[in-house]
Rosetta silent file (secondary structure, phi, psi, omega in degrees, C-alpha in Angstrom):
SEQUENCE: MLLIYEPESAYQGEAGERRLTEIVAKHMALAEELIAAGVQTGGAGLQGVDTATTVVTQGGRQTLHDGPFAETHEQLGGYYMIEVDDLDQALAIARRVPVAEGGKVEVRPLMREDG
SCORE:     score description
SCORE:     0.000 S_00000001
   1 L     0.000  144.290 -175.312   35.208  146.254  -56.120 S_00000001
   2 E  -107.122  135.332  172.694   32.066  147.917  -57.185 S_00000001
   3 E  -121.919  125.083  179.764   29.803  148.549  -54.236 S_00000001
   4 E   -90.695  118.487  159.241   25.927  149.549  -54.758 S_00000001
   5 E  -122.098  130.728 -157.428   24.220  151.869  -52.689 S_00000001
   6 E  -148.309  151.776 -166.919   20.654  152.810  -52.861 S_00000001
   7 E   -76.913  134.866  173.426   18.087  154.313  -50.508 S_00000001
   8 H   -62.192  -13.604 -177.937   16.104  151.157  -49.208 S_00000001
   9 H   -83.035   -4.149  175.456   12.674  152.897  -49.357 S_00000001
  10 H   -46.708  -39.017 -166.639   12.953  152.245  -53.356 S_00000001
  11 H  -111.056   26.454 -178.372   12.071  148.797  -52.571 S_00000001
  12 L   -92.028  144.579  176.014    9.213  149.504  -50.059 S_00000001
  13 H    80.938  179.152 -176.292    5.443  148.639  -50.936 S_00000001
  14 H   -64.963  -47.934 -174.141    3.825  146.857  -53.694 S_00000001
  15 H   -66.441  -40.439  178.634    5.691  149.058  -56.443 S_00000001
  16 H   -51.983  -39.031  174.748    9.021  148.730  -54.571 S_00000001
  17 H   -51.049  -63.190 -166.034    8.471  144.921  -54.351 S_00000001
  18 H   -85.758  -19.164 -178.106    8.148  144.730  -58.523 S_00000001
  19 H   -81.061  -30.144  157.873   10.889  147.195  -58.880 S_00000001
  20 H   -50.798  -44.952  168.076   13.123  144.988  -56.713 S_00000001
  21 H   -66.307  -95.906  170.376   12.132  141.842  -59.098 S_00000001
  22 H   -13.717  -84.847 -161.794   13.124  143.730  -62.146 S_00000001
  23 H   -60.336  -24.341  159.761   16.533  144.992  -60.826 S_00000001
  24 H   -41.095  -46.933  177.529   17.507  141.477  -59.582 S_00000001
  25 H   -70.730  -26.518 -176.818   16.882  140.095  -62.830 S_00000001
  26 H   -71.351  -41.568  173.817   19.102  142.769  -64.338 S_00000001
  27 H   -54.053  -33.032 -170.127   21.424  142.069  -61.888 S_00000001
  28 H   -85.172  -26.897 -179.334   21.627  138.213  -62.611 S_00000001
  29 H   -92.475  -10.356 -170.565   21.993  138.853  -66.408 S_00000001
  30 H   -99.768  -11.680  158.672   24.600  141.367  -66.060 S_00000001
  31 H   -68.671  -50.540 -172.625   26.401  138.704  -63.369 S_00000001
  32 H   -62.565  -46.882  169.867   25.830  135.970  -65.888 S_00000001
  33 H   -47.089  -61.441 -137.703   27.769  138.393  -68.608 S_00000001
  34 H   -97.736    0.608  172.401   30.666  139.327  -66.625 S_00000001
  35 H   -82.165  -55.547  177.294   31.360  135.764  -65.378 S_00000001
  36 H   -39.488  -53.434  175.684   31.231  134.221  -68.804 S_00000001
  37 L   -69.003    9.409 -172.340   33.807  136.811  -69.805 S_00000001
  38 L    87.527   -1.617 -173.947   35.737  136.108  -66.974 S_00000001
  39 L   -71.865  -48.335 -164.837   35.618  139.476  -65.395 S_00000001
  40 E   -83.305  137.122 -172.108   33.263  138.999  -62.325 S_00000001
  41 E  -123.936  -11.955  179.440   35.526  137.200  -59.422 S_00000001
  42 E   156.450  168.088 -168.757   32.685  137.140  -56.987 S_00000001
  43 E   154.492  158.625  166.471   29.550  139.549  -55.685 S_00000001
  44 E  -167.710  166.858  173.868   26.425  139.366  -53.827 S_00000001
  45 E   -99.975  162.377 -175.619   23.481  141.314  -52.627 S_00000001
  46 L  -112.376  143.556  165.242   23.125  142.083  -48.796 S_00000001
  47 L   -93.347  167.738 -147.424   20.075  141.891  -46.942 S_00000001
  48 L   -52.106  155.718  173.954   18.254  144.936  -45.541 S_00000001
  49 H   -51.807  -18.275 -164.413   19.906  147.173  -42.535 S_00000001
  50 H   -60.945  -28.526 -169.218   17.457  145.838  -40.482 S_00000001
  51 H  -116.083   39.476 -178.909   19.556  142.592  -39.756 S_00000001
  52 L   -95.068  131.640 -169.383   22.777  144.613  -39.647 S_00000001
  53 E  -137.539  105.198 -173.709   25.060  144.497  -36.321 S_00000001
  54 E  -103.015  139.316  161.165   27.883  146.829  -35.979 S_00000001
  55 E   -97.201  131.121 -171.870   30.900  146.389  -33.424 S_00000001
  56 E  -116.957  106.202  165.262   31.850  149.769  -32.294 S_00000001
  57 E   -90.511  143.197 -167.306   35.452  150.246  -30.762 S_00000001
  58 L   169.961  118.348 -178.590   36.196  153.343  -28.802 S_00000001
  59 L    72.717   11.576  179.928   38.315  154.187  -25.836 S_00000001
  60 L   105.877    8.249 -177.504   39.548  150.244  -25.680 S_00000001
  61 L  -140.733  157.174 -159.564   36.409  148.917  -25.491 S_00000001
  62 E  -118.338  124.864 -158.199   33.883  147.288  -28.036 S_00000001
  63 E  -122.175  169.118  172.090   29.840  147.874  -27.700 S_00000001
  64 E  -129.033  133.090  177.344   27.320  146.040  -30.361 S_00000001
  65 E  -137.576  128.112 -178.491   24.749  148.375  -31.981 S_00000001
  66 E   -60.119  143.296 -178.566   21.928  147.332  -34.083 S_00000001
  67 L    90.325 -167.962 -173.349   21.812  148.517  -38.103 S_00000001
  68 L   -82.266  160.372  173.224   24.657  149.828  -40.415 S_00000001
  69 L   -81.110  -68.211  172.153   27.110  152.038  -38.848 S_00000001
  70 L   -43.018  143.903 -170.350   26.418  154.647  -41.441 S_00000001
  71 L  -117.205   88.734 -176.261   23.694  157.003  -40.957 S_00000001
  72 L  -136.762  169.967  152.973   22.651  157.802  -44.509 S_00000001
  73 L   -85.589  -29.749 -175.183   19.826  157.507  -46.961 S_00000001
  74 E   -75.218  159.801  167.967   21.684  155.414  -49.301 S_00000001
  75 E  -125.288  164.762  167.809   22.582  151.769  -47.660 S_00000001
  76 E   -71.842  103.232 -167.634   25.100  149.319  -48.917 S_00000001
  77 E   -89.203  -27.072  174.602   23.061  146.939  -50.964 S_00000001
  78 E   162.015 -169.802 -163.698   25.560  144.530  -52.334 S_00000001
  79 E  -155.807  164.458  168.637   28.861  144.471  -54.510 S_00000001
  80 E  -137.264  135.070  152.154   30.679  142.868  -57.320 S_00000001
  81 E   -81.458  130.481 -165.282   34.064  141.891  -57.625 S_00000001
  82 E  -149.845  147.488 -175.220   35.605  142.150  -60.924 S_00000001
  83 L   -97.417   98.440  177.727   39.485  141.830  -62.353 S_00000001
  84 L  -114.248  165.273  159.608   40.000  144.505  -64.871 S_00000001
  85 L   -52.152  -63.294  172.627   42.955  146.376  -66.282 S_00000001
  86 L  -152.041  156.201 -170.575   42.031  149.590  -65.489 S_00000001
  87 H   -30.329  -39.271  179.620   39.746  152.240  -63.783 S_00000001
  88 H   -69.713  -19.451 -159.793   38.063  152.804  -67.360 S_00000001
  89 H   -77.547  -62.871 -171.733   37.404  149.203  -67.715 S_00000001
  90 H   -71.379  -12.126  170.249   35.733  149.193  -64.186 S_00000001
  91 H   -72.242  -39.759 -171.200   34.145  152.527  -64.623 S_00000001
  92 H   -90.808    1.449  178.322   32.280  150.946  -67.735 S_00000001
  93 H  -103.171  -21.589 -163.891   30.865  147.871  -65.980 S_00000001
  94 H   -72.144  -48.621  169.510   29.871  150.341  -62.862 S_00000001
  95 L   -55.307   -1.710  164.816   27.691  152.189  -65.278 S_00000001
  96 L  -114.833   18.897  162.993   25.758  149.164  -66.276 S_00000001
  97 L   -65.233  103.270 -177.175   25.099  148.147  -62.799 S_00000001
  98 L   -56.565  143.698 -176.313   21.402  148.326  -62.194 S_00000001
  99 L  -153.125  133.137  163.645   20.205  150.892  -59.607 S_00000001
 100 L   -67.959  172.509 -158.960   17.214  152.429  -58.420 S_00000001
 101 L   -83.476  125.166  154.339   16.732  156.182  -59.110 S_00000001
 102 L   105.717   11.457  161.513   19.283  158.063  -56.777 S_00000001
 103 L   -87.009  166.073 -165.329   21.388  154.957  -56.297 S_00000001
 104 E  -107.978  149.533  159.353   25.113  155.011  -56.367 S_00000001
 105 E  -128.233  121.939  179.585   27.810  152.706  -57.578 S_00000001
 106 E  -119.252  151.977 -148.755   31.226  153.447  -56.111 S_00000001
 107 E  -130.391  107.489 -172.633   34.273  151.790  -57.909 S_00000001
 108 L  -130.687  123.896 -178.902   37.364  151.008  -55.266 S_00000001
 109 L   -76.062  150.365  170.364   40.498  149.096  -55.932 S_00000001
 110 L   -89.244  132.798  177.459   41.235  146.429  -53.448 S_00000001
 111 L   -73.276  134.621 -173.403   44.588  146.523  -51.427 S_00000001
 112 L  -108.079  142.969  177.505   46.739  144.007  -52.600 S_00000001
 113 L   -92.778    9.856  174.628   49.755  142.585  -50.947 S_00000001
 114 L  -119.473   28.766  166.190   51.995  142.816  -54.017 S_00000001
 115 L    72.488    0.000    0.000   51.278  146.646  -54.454 S_00000001
């Protein structure tokens, strides 16, 4: 899985809206290419952190909190699910994922029942 983290502030204001339009177009082009190559098995962008609700379990009780769990400058903004042979191939694709300045793409294998 390729997890995309970016500062939400990168897409605020008029310049941010233009940047978002450009980035989304690049994501669509990359996704189209990866799907055609049979590499992408899923993916999506996420709505802003202002729509998030977090369930916190502590001391045997659960409480609900507005916003994301992580208190960081970058927020999880979307993901790509890919199926490749090795880490090197995943990293090559991760380097192509469009992000705003300061954005990060985390590459992480999924847990599988078959090991």
